[in-house]
Short mmCIF file of C-alpha atoms in Angstrom, two decimals:
data_model
loop_
_atom_site.label_atom_id
_atom_site.label_comp_id
_atom_site.label_asym_id
_atom_site.label_seq_id
_atom_site.Cartn_x
_atom_site.Cartn_y
_atom_site.Cartn_z
CA UNK A 1329 140.81 212.54 -3.85
CA UNK A 1330 137.41 211.32 -2.68
CA UNK A 1331 134.19 213.30 -3.05
CA UNK A 1332 133.64 215.94 -0.35
CA UNK A 1333 130.39 216.27 1.56
CA UNK A 1334 129.27 219.09 3.86
CA UNK A 1335 128.03 217.90 7.26
CA UNK A 1336 126.28 220.01 9.91
CA UNK A 1337 127.21 219.37 13.56
CA UNK A 1338 124.66 220.52 16.14
CA UNK A 1339 125.77 221.64 19.59
CA UNK A 1340 122.55 222.13 21.57
CA UNK A 1341 124.30 222.37 24.95
CA UNK A 1342 125.99 225.59 23.91
CA UNK A 1343 122.75 227.00 22.52
CA UNK A 1344 124.19 227.34 19.03
CA UNK A 1345 124.33 225.65 15.65
CA UNK A 1346 127.95 225.44 14.51
CA UNK A 1347 128.52 224.74 10.81
CA UNK A 1348 131.63 222.67 10.34
CA UNK A 1349 132.91 221.67 6.93
CA UNK A 1350 133.80 218.07 7.71
CA UNK A 1351 135.13 216.56 4.53
CA UNK A 1352 134.09 212.94 4.06
CA UNK A 1353 136.63 211.10 1.90
CA UNK A 1354 135.95 207.87 0.11
CA UNK A 1355 139.39 206.60 1.07
CA UNK A 1356 139.59 203.96 3.79
CA UNK A 1357 140.41 205.03 7.32
CA UNK A 1358 143.95 204.71 8.62
CA UNK A 1359 144.66 201.19 9.72
CA UNK A 1360 146.24 202.19 13.02
CA UNK A 1361 143.75 204.87 14.06
CA UNK A 1362 140.27 204.62 15.50
CA UNK A 1363 139.34 208.24 14.84
CA UNK A 1364 141.54 209.45 11.95
CA UNK A 1365 141.72 208.55 8.29
CA UNK A 1366 144.89 207.88 6.33
CA UNK A 1367 145.37 211.61 5.75
CA UNK A 1368 145.14 212.42 9.46
CA UNK A 1369 141.64 213.88 9.28
CA UNK A 1370 138.65 212.91 11.48
CA UNK A 1371 137.03 209.85 9.94
CA UNK A 1372 133.34 208.94 9.81
CA UNK A 1373 133.39 207.45 13.31
CA UNK A 1374 134.99 210.61 14.67
CA UNK A 1375 132.24 212.69 13.10
CA UNK A 1376 129.64 210.39 14.62
CA UNK A 1377 131.35 210.67 18.01
CA UNK A 1378 131.38 214.48 17.85
CA UNK A 1379 127.66 214.50 17.12
CA UNK A 1380 127.01 212.06 19.97
CA UNK A 1381 128.86 214.33 22.41
CA UNK A 1382 127.02 217.38 21.10
CA UNK A 1383 123.72 215.57 21.67
CA UNK A 1384 124.56 214.63 25.28
CA UNK A 1385 121.83 216.97 26.65
CA UNK A 1386 119.19 214.66 25.15
CA UNK A 1387 120.15 212.24 27.95
CA UNK A 1388 120.26 214.94 30.61
CA UNK A 1389 124.04 215.18 30.37
CA UNK A 1390 126.17 218.26 29.69
CA UNK A 1391 128.00 218.43 26.36
CA UNK A 1392 130.80 220.55 27.76
CA UNK A 1393 131.60 217.87 30.35
CA UNK A 1394 133.02 216.04 27.32
CA UNK A 1395 134.67 219.07 25.63
CA UNK A 1396 132.19 218.87 22.77
CA UNK A 1397 132.80 222.42 21.54
CA UNK A 1398 136.61 222.25 21.76
CA UNK A 1399 136.77 218.89 20.02
CA UNK A 1400 134.49 220.10 17.23
CA UNK A 1401 136.73 223.10 16.62
CA UNK A 1402 139.85 220.93 16.63
CA UNK A 1403 138.20 218.61 14.12
CA UNK A 1404 137.41 221.55 11.88
CA UNK A 1405 141.06 222.65 11.98
CA UNK A 1406 142.24 219.18 11.02
CA UNK A 1407 139.81 219.10 8.10
CA UNK A 1408 140.71 222.54 6.78
CA UNK A 1409 144.47 222.03 6.90
CA UNK A 1410 145.35 218.40 7.58
CA UNK A 1411 149.01 218.87 6.70
CA UNK A 1412 149.75 221.89 8.87
CA UNK A 1413 147.64 220.49 11.72
CA UNK A 1414 149.16 217.02 11.58
CA UNK A 1415 151.10 217.56 14.79
CA UNK A 1416 147.85 218.12 16.71
CA UNK A 1417 146.09 215.04 15.30
CA UNK A 1418 147.36 212.59 17.97
CA UNK A 1419 146.27 214.95 20.77
CA UNK A 1420 142.83 215.29 19.16
CA UNK A 1421 142.51 211.53 18.89
CA UNK A 1422 143.44 210.98 22.53
CA UNK A 1423 141.08 213.72 23.72
CA UNK A 1424 138.18 212.38 21.66
CA UNK A 1425 138.80 208.85 22.90
CA UNK A 1426 138.88 210.03 26.52
CA UNK A 1427 135.73 212.12 26.06
CA UNK A 1428 133.80 209.25 24.50
CA UNK A 1429 134.82 206.81 27.23
CA UNK A 1430 133.77 209.31 29.89
CA UNK A 1431 130.46 209.92 28.12
CA UNK A 1432 129.68 206.21 27.79
CA UNK A 1433 130.53 205.56 31.43
CA UNK A 1434 128.33 208.46 32.53
CA UNK A 1435 125.49 207.38 30.25
CA UNK A 1436 125.57 203.80 31.47
CA UNK A 1437 126.33 204.08 35.18
CA UNK A 1438 125.77 207.73 36.08
CA UNK A 1439 127.98 210.69 36.83
CA UNK A 1440 127.83 210.28 40.62
CA UNK A 1441 128.44 207.12 42.62
CA UNK A 1442 125.17 206.68 44.55
CA UNK A 1443 127.09 205.25 47.49
CA UNK A 1444 128.74 208.64 47.95
CA UNK A 1445 125.26 209.96 48.75
CA UNK A 1446 124.50 207.12 51.14
CA UNK A 1447 122.22 205.30 48.70
CA UNK A 1448 122.40 201.51 48.63
CA UNK A 1449 121.49 201.07 44.98
CA UNK A 1450 123.24 198.57 42.74
CA UNK A 1451 126.38 198.52 44.86
CA UNK A 1452 126.64 194.74 44.49
CA UNK A 1453 125.89 194.74 40.77
CA UNK A 1454 128.58 196.54 38.75
CA UNK A 1455 127.27 197.49 35.32
CA UNK A 1456 130.17 198.77 33.27
CA UNK A 1457 132.53 196.37 31.55
CA UNK A 1458 135.42 197.32 29.27
CA UNK A 1459 134.08 200.55 27.83
CA UNK A 1460 137.26 201.24 25.87
CA UNK A 1461 137.07 197.89 24.06
CA UNK A 1462 133.37 198.35 23.34
CA UNK A 1463 133.95 201.88 22.08
CA UNK A 1464 136.78 200.94 19.73
CA UNK A 1465 134.93 197.92 18.35
CA UNK A 1466 131.85 200.05 17.67
CA UNK A 1467 133.95 202.77 16.03
CA UNK A 1468 135.74 200.25 13.80
CA UNK A 1469 132.40 198.82 12.70
CA UNK A 1470 130.71 202.21 12.23
CA UNK A 1471 128.13 201.37 14.92
CA UNK A 1472 128.65 204.08 17.53
CA UNK A 1473 124.98 205.08 17.61
CA UNK A 1474 123.96 201.49 18.28
CA UNK A 1475 126.55 201.21 21.06
CA UNK A 1476 125.22 204.36 22.71
CA UNK A 1477 121.65 203.05 22.53
CA UNK A 1478 122.74 199.73 24.04
CA UNK A 1479 124.43 201.45 27.00
CA UNK A 1480 121.41 203.54 27.94
CA UNK A 1481 119.34 202.06 30.80
CA UNK A 1482 117.02 199.47 29.33
CA UNK A 1483 113.98 200.46 31.38
CA UNK A 1484 111.14 201.91 29.32
CA UNK A 1485 110.96 204.67 31.92
CA UNK A 1486 114.27 206.04 30.66
CA UNK A 1487 113.03 206.52 27.11
CA UNK A 1488 109.80 208.13 28.27
CA UNK A 1489 111.68 210.58 30.49
CA UNK A 1490 114.01 211.45 27.60
CA UNK A 1491 110.95 212.38 25.54
CA UNK A 1492 109.52 214.43 28.39
CA UNK A 1493 112.84 216.22 28.81
CA UNK A 1494 112.84 217.36 25.18
CA UNK A 1495 109.26 218.59 25.52
CA UNK A 1496 109.92 220.56 28.70
CA UNK A 1497 113.14 221.99 27.29
CA UNK A 1498 111.14 223.31 24.35
CA UNK A 1499 108.54 224.80 26.70
CA UNK A 1500 111.23 226.39 28.86
CA UNK A 1501 112.90 227.89 25.77
CA UNK A 1502 109.72 229.78 24.85
CA UNK A 1503 109.18 233.25 26.22
CA UNK A 1504 108.16 232.87 29.84
CA UNK A 1505 104.56 233.88 30.55
CA UNK A 1506 105.61 235.15 33.97
CA UNK A 1507 104.08 234.25 37.30
CA UNK A 1508 100.36 233.75 37.57
CA UNK A 1509 98.65 236.47 39.61
CA UNK A 1510 98.40 235.77 43.32
CA UNK A 1511 95.16 235.13 45.15
CA UNK A 1512 94.00 236.40 48.50
CA UNK A 1513 95.65 234.68 51.49
CA UNK A 1514 93.69 231.78 52.99
CA UNK A 1515 91.39 231.73 49.97
CA UNK A 1516 90.92 229.23 47.15
CA UNK A 1517 89.29 229.99 43.83
CA UNK A 1518 86.44 227.76 42.73
CA UNK A 1519 84.69 227.48 39.38
CA UNK A 1520 82.91 230.74 38.62
CA UNK A 1521 85.19 233.04 40.62
CA UNK A 1522 86.74 236.07 38.93
CA UNK A 1523 90.49 235.67 38.29
CA UNK A 1524 92.72 238.08 36.38
CA UNK A 1525 95.12 235.29 35.46
CA UNK A 1526 92.53 233.06 33.78
CA UNK A 1527 93.97 233.54 30.28
CA UNK A 1528 97.56 232.89 31.35
CA UNK A 1529 96.46 229.85 33.36
CA UNK A 1530 94.62 228.48 30.32
CA UNK A 1531 97.72 228.84 28.13
CA UNK A 1532 99.92 227.14 30.72
CA UNK A 1533 97.58 224.19 31.24
CA UNK A 1534 97.34 223.65 27.47
CA UNK A 1535 101.14 223.73 27.15
CA UNK A 1536 101.53 221.21 29.97
CA UNK A 1537 98.89 218.90 28.51
CA UNK A 1538 96.40 219.28 31.36
CA UNK A 1539 93.90 220.96 29.02
CA UNK A 1540 93.26 219.99 25.38
CA UNK A 1541 94.41 222.54 22.82
CA UNK A 1542 90.83 223.06 21.69
CA UNK A 1543 89.61 223.95 25.19
CA UNK A 1544 87.82 227.33 24.93
CA UNK A 1545 89.80 230.18 26.50
CA UNK A 1546 88.09 231.87 29.45
CA UNK A 1547 87.32 235.54 29.80
CA UNK A 1548 88.24 236.73 33.27
CA UNK A 1549 86.85 233.89 35.33
CA UNK A 1550 88.14 230.70 36.82
CA UNK A 1551 85.57 228.59 34.98
CA UNK A 1552 84.72 224.89 35.06
CA UNK A 1553 87.08 224.12 32.17
CA UNK A 1554 90.00 225.64 34.05
CA UNK A 1555 88.98 223.82 37.22
CA UNK A 1556 89.08 220.49 35.36
CA UNK A 1557 92.54 221.28 34.01
CA UNK A 1558 93.77 222.33 37.43
CA UNK A 1559 92.44 219.08 38.90
CA UNK A 1560 94.50 217.10 36.39
CA UNK A 1561 97.54 219.26 37.15
CA UNK A 1562 97.06 218.69 40.89
CA UNK A 1563 96.81 214.95 40.43
CA UNK A 1564 100.07 214.90 38.44
CA UNK A 1565 101.90 216.99 41.04
CA UNK A 1566 100.95 215.16 44.23
CA UNK A 1567 98.37 217.70 45.37
CA UNK A 1568 94.82 217.17 46.54
CA UNK A 1569 92.91 217.00 43.25
CA UNK A 1570 89.92 219.13 44.23
CA UNK A 1571 90.04 221.53 41.27
CA UNK A 1572 90.31 224.54 43.56
CA UNK A 1573 93.06 227.07 42.91
CA UNK A 1574 94.68 227.57 46.31
CA UNK A 1575 98.08 228.77 47.41
CA UNK A 1576 99.81 225.37 47.19
CA UNK A 1577 98.47 224.74 43.69
CA UNK A 1578 99.38 228.24 42.55
CA UNK A 1579 102.91 227.76 43.90
CA UNK A 1580 103.25 224.50 41.93
CA UNK A 1581 101.94 226.17 38.77
CA UNK A 1582 104.51 228.93 39.21
CA UNK A 1583 107.49 226.57 39.50
CA UNK A 1584 109.80 227.62 36.64
CA UNK A 1585 109.85 225.19 33.73
CA UNK A 1586 113.64 225.22 34.02
CA UNK A 1587 113.20 223.61 37.45
CA UNK A 1588 111.05 220.87 35.90
CA UNK A 1589 113.81 220.34 33.31
CA UNK A 1590 116.30 219.91 36.16
CA UNK A 1591 114.03 217.39 37.89
CA UNK A 1592 113.86 215.36 34.68
CA UNK A 1593 117.65 215.47 34.30
CA UNK A 1594 118.11 214.26 37.89
CA UNK A 1595 115.60 211.47 37.33
CA UNK A 1596 117.56 210.25 34.31
CA UNK A 1597 120.74 210.29 36.39
CA UNK A 1598 119.10 208.14 39.07
CA UNK A 1599 117.85 205.63 36.52
CA UNK A 1600 121.46 205.12 35.46
CA UNK A 1601 122.26 203.99 39.01
CA UNK A 1602 119.81 201.09 38.95
CA UNK A 1603 120.94 197.51 38.41
CA UNK A 1604 120.39 195.81 35.08
CA UNK A 1605 117.14 193.92 35.54
CA UNK A 1606 116.91 191.97 32.26
CA UNK A 1607 113.14 192.40 31.91
CA UNK A 1608 112.36 190.45 35.08
CA UNK A 1609 109.42 191.03 37.45
CA UNK A 1610 109.99 193.97 39.73
CA UNK A 1611 108.52 195.86 42.68
CA UNK A 1612 109.36 199.55 42.61
CA UNK A 1613 108.54 202.17 45.23
CA UNK A 1614 109.05 205.84 44.39
CA UNK A 1615 109.52 207.42 47.81
CA UNK A 1616 108.62 211.09 47.13
CA UNK A 1617 105.59 210.05 45.06
CA UNK A 1618 104.35 207.71 47.82
CA UNK A 1619 103.55 205.06 45.22
CA UNK A 1620 104.31 201.37 44.56
CA UNK A 1621 104.19 199.44 41.31
CA UNK A 1622 104.58 195.69 40.82
CA UNK A 1623 104.87 194.54 37.25
CA UNK A 1624 106.09 191.70 35.08
CA UNK A 1625 107.25 192.75 31.59
CA UNK A 1626 106.28 189.33 30.25
CA UNK A 1627 102.72 189.52 31.61
CA UNK A 1628 99.69 191.35 30.17
CA UNK A 1629 99.59 195.08 30.88
CA UNK A 1630 96.49 194.73 33.04
CA UNK A 1631 98.43 192.56 35.51
CA UNK A 1632 100.22 195.67 36.81
CA UNK A 1633 99.59 196.26 40.52
CA UNK A 1634 99.86 199.83 41.75
CA UNK A 1635 98.95 201.43 45.06
CA UNK A 1636 99.58 204.26 47.46
CA UNK A 1637 102.18 203.80 50.18
CA UNK A 1638 103.23 205.54 53.38
CA UNK A 1639 106.98 206.17 53.73
CA UNK A 1640 109.30 207.40 56.48
CA UNK A 1641 108.96 210.85 57.97
CA UNK A 1642 111.08 213.49 56.26
CA UNK A 1643 112.12 214.97 59.59
CA UNK A 1644 113.82 212.02 61.28
CA UNK A 1645 112.89 208.53 59.98
CA UNK A 1646 113.47 208.61 56.25
CA UNK A 1647 112.95 205.53 54.12
CA UNK A 1648 116.32 204.56 52.59
CA UNK A 1649 117.03 204.26 48.89
CA UNK A 1650 118.14 200.71 48.17
CA UNK A 1651 117.96 197.75 45.84
CA UNK A 1652 117.50 194.23 47.25
CA UNK A 1653 115.56 191.04 46.59
CA UNK A 1654 112.38 189.97 48.35
CA UNK A 1655 112.89 186.46 49.71
CA UNK A 1656 109.90 185.68 51.91
CA UNK A 1657 106.50 186.79 53.17
CA UNK A 1658 105.18 186.50 56.72
CA UNK A 1659 101.45 186.27 57.30
CA UNK A 1660 100.10 187.34 60.70
CA UNK A 1661 103.51 188.73 61.73
CA UNK A 1662 104.77 189.72 65.13
CA UNK A 1663 106.09 193.25 65.26
CA UNK A 1664 109.51 193.22 66.89
CA UNK A 1665 109.65 196.81 68.08
CA UNK A 1666 112.99 198.49 67.23
CA UNK A 1667 115.03 199.56 70.29
CA UNK A 1668 114.88 203.22 69.27
CA UNK A 1669 111.07 203.15 69.28
CA UNK A 1670 111.10 201.30 72.61
CA UNK A 1671 113.30 203.96 74.22
CA UNK A 1672 111.85 207.06 72.61
CA UNK A 1673 108.15 206.19 72.42
CA UNK A 1674 107.04 203.03 74.22
CA UNK A 1675 108.78 203.44 77.59
CA UNK A 1676 107.59 207.05 78.01
CA UNK A 1677 104.07 205.85 77.13
CA UNK A 1678 104.30 203.10 79.79
CA UNK A 1679 105.38 205.71 82.35
CA UNK A 1680 102.21 207.66 81.57
CA UNK A 1681 99.95 204.62 81.29
CA UNK A 1682 100.98 201.38 83.07
CA UNK A 1683 98.36 199.47 81.04
CA UNK A 1684 99.87 200.58 77.71
CA UNK A 1685 101.37 197.19 76.82
CA UNK A 1686 98.18 195.31 77.58
CA UNK A 1687 96.02 197.75 75.61
CA UNK A 1688 98.29 197.47 72.58
CA UNK A 1689 98.67 193.68 72.78
CA UNK A 1690 102.42 193.88 73.40
CA UNK A 1691 104.70 191.60 75.39
CA UNK A 1692 108.24 191.73 76.73
CA UNK A 1693 110.30 188.70 75.69
CA UNK A 1694 113.75 187.21 76.05
CA UNK A 1695 115.57 185.03 73.54
CA UNK A 1696 115.33 184.90 69.76
CA UNK A 1697 114.17 182.64 66.96
CA UNK A 1698 112.38 179.54 68.27
CA UNK A 1699 113.61 180.26 71.81
CA UNK A 1700 111.45 183.30 72.58
CA UNK A 1701 109.87 183.39 76.05
CA UNK A 1702 107.49 186.07 77.37
CA UNK A 1703 108.39 187.64 80.72
CA UNK A 1704 106.36 189.60 83.25
CA UNK A 1705 105.92 193.09 81.86
CA UNK A 1706 105.07 195.24 84.83
CA UNK A 1707 108.19 195.05 87.00
CA UNK A 1708 110.59 198.02 87.10
CA UNK A 1709 113.48 195.57 86.76
CA UNK A 1710 112.19 194.17 83.47
CA UNK A 1711 111.47 197.65 82.15
CA UNK A 1712 115.07 198.60 82.97
CA UNK A 1713 116.33 195.53 81.10
CA UNK A 1714 114.07 196.49 78.22
CA UNK A 1715 115.62 199.96 78.13
CA UNK A 1716 119.10 198.40 78.11
CA UNK A 1717 118.20 196.08 75.23
CA UNK A 1718 118.65 192.91 77.29
CA UNK A 1719 114.95 192.16 76.82
CA UNK A 1720 112.90 192.86 73.69
CA UNK A 1721 109.39 194.09 73.00
CA UNK A 1722 107.05 192.66 70.42
CA UNK A 1723 103.43 193.07 69.41
CA UNK A 1724 101.33 189.96 68.92
CA UNK A 1725 99.52 189.20 65.64
CA UNK A 1726 96.03 190.62 65.53
CA UNK A 1727 93.94 193.67 64.69
CA UNK A 1728 96.11 196.00 66.78
CA UNK A 1729 99.39 194.91 65.21
CA UNK A 1730 101.20 197.83 63.56
CA UNK A 1731 102.31 195.59 60.67
CA UNK A 1732 98.77 194.50 59.89
CA UNK A 1733 98.23 191.04 58.47
CA UNK A 1734 101.34 190.56 56.33
CA UNK A 1735 104.87 191.81 55.79
CA UNK A 1736 107.17 191.38 52.80
CA UNK A 1737 110.85 190.86 53.58
CA UNK A 1738 113.84 191.79 51.42
CA UNK A 1739 116.76 191.47 53.88
CA UNK A 1740 118.83 194.64 54.08
CA UNK A 1741 121.15 196.50 56.44
CA UNK A 1742 118.50 199.15 57.14
CA UNK A 1743 115.97 196.55 58.36
CA UNK A 1744 113.14 198.06 56.32
CA UNK A 1745 110.36 196.09 54.66
CA UNK A 1746 106.87 196.43 53.20
CA UNK A 1747 103.85 195.75 55.38
CA UNK A 1748 100.12 196.10 55.88
CA UNK A 1749 98.79 198.61 58.42
CA UNK A 1750 95.64 199.21 60.47
CA UNK A 1751 96.06 202.99 59.90
CA UNK A 1752 94.45 202.92 56.46
CA UNK A 1753 93.14 206.48 56.72
CA UNK A 1754 96.61 207.83 55.91
CA UNK A 1755 96.45 206.50 52.35
CA UNK A 1756 93.92 209.21 51.53
CA UNK A 1757 96.38 212.00 52.28
CA UNK A 1758 98.21 213.76 49.45
CA UNK A 1759 101.49 213.75 51.39
CA UNK A 1760 102.20 210.43 53.07
CA UNK A 1761 105.48 210.47 55.01
CA UNK A 1762 104.34 209.19 58.41
CA UNK A 1763 106.19 205.91 59.08
CA UNK A 1764 109.32 205.04 61.06
CA UNK A 1765 111.08 204.13 57.80
CA UNK A 1766 109.33 200.99 56.60
CA UNK A 1767 106.82 201.19 53.76
CA UNK A 1768 103.13 200.67 54.49
CA UNK A 1769 101.16 199.36 51.51
CA UNK A 1770 97.58 200.25 50.65
CA UNK A 1771 96.63 196.92 49.01
CA UNK A 1772 98.42 194.14 50.92
CA UNK A 1773 96.16 191.37 49.64
CA UNK A 1774 96.71 192.32 45.99
CA UNK A 1775 100.45 192.55 46.59
CA UNK A 1776 100.57 189.15 48.33
CA UNK A 1777 98.71 187.54 45.44
CA UNK A 1778 101.08 189.14 42.92
CA UNK A 1779 104.20 188.12 44.84
CA UNK A 1780 103.02 184.50 45.17
CA UNK A 1781 101.44 184.23 41.71
CA UNK A 1782 104.08 181.76 40.45
CA UNK A 1783 103.65 179.43 43.43
CA UNK A 1784 100.45 177.60 42.43
CA UNK A 1785 99.88 176.09 45.86
CA UNK A 1786 99.25 179.63 47.12
CA UNK A 1787 95.79 180.16 45.70
CA UNK A 1788 93.81 183.31 46.53
CA UNK A 1789 91.76 181.25 48.97
CA UNK A 1790 94.84 179.97 50.77
CA UNK A 1791 96.27 183.48 50.96
CA UNK A 1792 93.02 184.77 52.44
CA UNK A 1793 93.08 181.97 55.00
CA UNK A 1794 96.67 182.79 55.97
CA UNK A 1795 95.78 186.47 56.37
CA UNK A 1796 93.01 185.53 58.77
CA UNK A 1797 94.78 182.61 60.44
CA UNK A 1798 95.47 182.21 64.15
CA UNK A 1799 99.28 182.12 63.96
CA UNK A 1800 102.28 183.55 62.18
CA UNK A 1801 103.37 181.80 58.98
CA UNK A 1802 106.46 182.31 56.80
CA UNK A 1803 106.39 181.61 53.06
CA UNK A 1804 109.70 181.52 51.18
CA UNK A 1805 109.63 182.68 47.57
CA UNK A 1806 110.77 180.12 45.02
CA UNK A 1807 112.15 182.98 42.93
CA UNK A 1808 113.42 186.07 44.78
CA UNK A 1809 111.93 189.32 43.47
CA UNK A 1810 113.90 192.54 42.90
CA UNK A 1811 112.65 195.38 45.09
CA UNK A 1812 113.84 198.91 44.43
CA UNK A 1813 113.16 201.76 46.81
CA UNK A 1814 114.05 204.70 44.60
CA UNK A 1815 113.79 208.48 44.75
CA UNK A 1816 112.68 210.41 41.67
CA UNK A 1817 110.77 213.68 41.74
CA UNK A 1818 109.90 213.27 38.05
CA UNK A 1819 108.48 210.07 36.60
CA UNK A 1820 106.20 208.75 33.88
CA UNK A 1821 103.98 206.39 35.85
CA UNK A 1822 103.60 202.93 34.29
CA UNK A 1823 99.90 202.63 35.11
CA UNK A 1824 98.72 205.61 33.04
CA UNK A 1825 101.87 206.93 31.29
CA UNK A 1826 101.31 210.34 32.87
CA UNK A 1827 104.30 212.57 33.60
CA UNK A 1828 104.28 213.37 37.31
CA UNK A 1829 106.35 215.63 39.53
CA UNK A 1830 106.83 215.45 43.29
CA UNK A 1831 108.29 217.61 46.01
CA UNK A 1832 111.87 216.96 47.11
CA UNK A 1833 110.68 215.89 50.57
CA UNK A 1834 114.04 214.51 51.74
CA UNK A 1835 116.25 217.08 50.00
CA UNK A 1836 117.90 214.36 47.89
CA UNK A 1837 117.54 216.37 44.67
CA UNK A 1838 119.36 219.30 46.25
CA UNK A 1839 122.16 216.98 47.43
CA UNK A 1840 122.52 215.46 43.97
CA UNK A 1841 122.73 218.91 42.37
CA UNK A 1842 125.57 219.78 44.75
CA UNK A 1843 127.35 216.49 44.06
CA UNK A 1844 127.16 217.06 40.31
CA UNK A 1845 128.44 220.61 40.68
CA UNK A 1846 131.34 219.39 42.84
CA UNK A 1847 132.21 216.75 40.25
CA UNK A 1848 132.30 219.34 37.49
CA UNK A 1849 134.42 221.70 39.62
CA UNK A 1850 136.92 218.89 40.12
CA UNK A 1851 137.34 218.50 36.38
CA UNK A 1852 138.18 222.15 35.76
#
């Protein structure tokens, strides 16, 4: 008989370390079995598979979704008494095979179909091929770990969030310091103020990385060192980074670390929904963080373009989550006012102010495409036709135009796009959900230059001229660009590699938690 080796199998999801005596024989595995050797015991690939399932929490998954504990115990029984347990070996093999296929599908494509939540992400780009064939080939070749790594999302963001998840899990496992002491209502602490929670705040900021470990601990005051750390914390959590300890900042500091762990797990799930991008240039907008990044993996790191954005109002005009391709840019665009805005906002404004259209450089038109004709705006008859949708309303190019000087089009069913805006003051706000659903960009010139960078005829000078030109101009992209409007309340930002958290402004995290719970209930 071959030499026997003791192997430890970790089961972190169950919060335990289970010692199994898995006997590793030198004999070759059974020819007809993926997971059992010739004696009917779990082979090396089975042991690897059991460890992979036990380590599922490292990817934000739940080990017990894949019966990790039960399968480990069954494997131990087969090892201890292979003869007497021979009848259960086929059932073990089937269960392990099913669990591994389920795990690989979940790891690669996610546990929840994003379309079931109304998200238009990757619905035209199926990711998963024949998982069973891939699994069996990897098991036969002893390459399960490599297969798992290959099926994880390829974005660097995924690996960075996995690392952050392990760090925050470790922090959450430590004894909780408890809530920081409250402060007086309507008051913010500034550097130099007395604060009973100064020591606890110092320890928390060091643990979170917002203060260096060598930062001197305070006595009983909210000192300048703490204020600097709080400012960094505020900046990472979407708060006004003024260094003052107010009620909103204190509430964010008191969010349980277990909640941050959950946010990281949900972010990993959402990354699994995204299409496979094959290291191509990409524009990504994280809705709850009000931020846009445009980057090309093949270009130097300093070519990254990042900026603040304004997204749809949480109350009634939310920006959708979707994945499409940008196909053209329009300089000096008309704004074709959506019928809902015409009915709910513009017509009531005209009733209050008959000169509203003239003051906002708007015109009522009939026709479409190259056949558009302006009509007289002031007649009750035309306003009635406008309300009915027979006529349309548009705003001419110019300084009053709500779309600014340029818009970026990625055709989609929601009719949303990126655009410039004259309301630049909103980019200075910490929370920026003010639009009707489209995304307003802070740096439209930089974005236009990045989008057109591979079309040499569009020099910076020509772009500037088009932005200031007298008429509307469409520019088709020679290579369509992926655009992803995504929703993650935890993210490591590509510009500075800082881990950031955001509020669940649209309630999408809460909906995903419910969907995951419902899925698990259905499996019981």
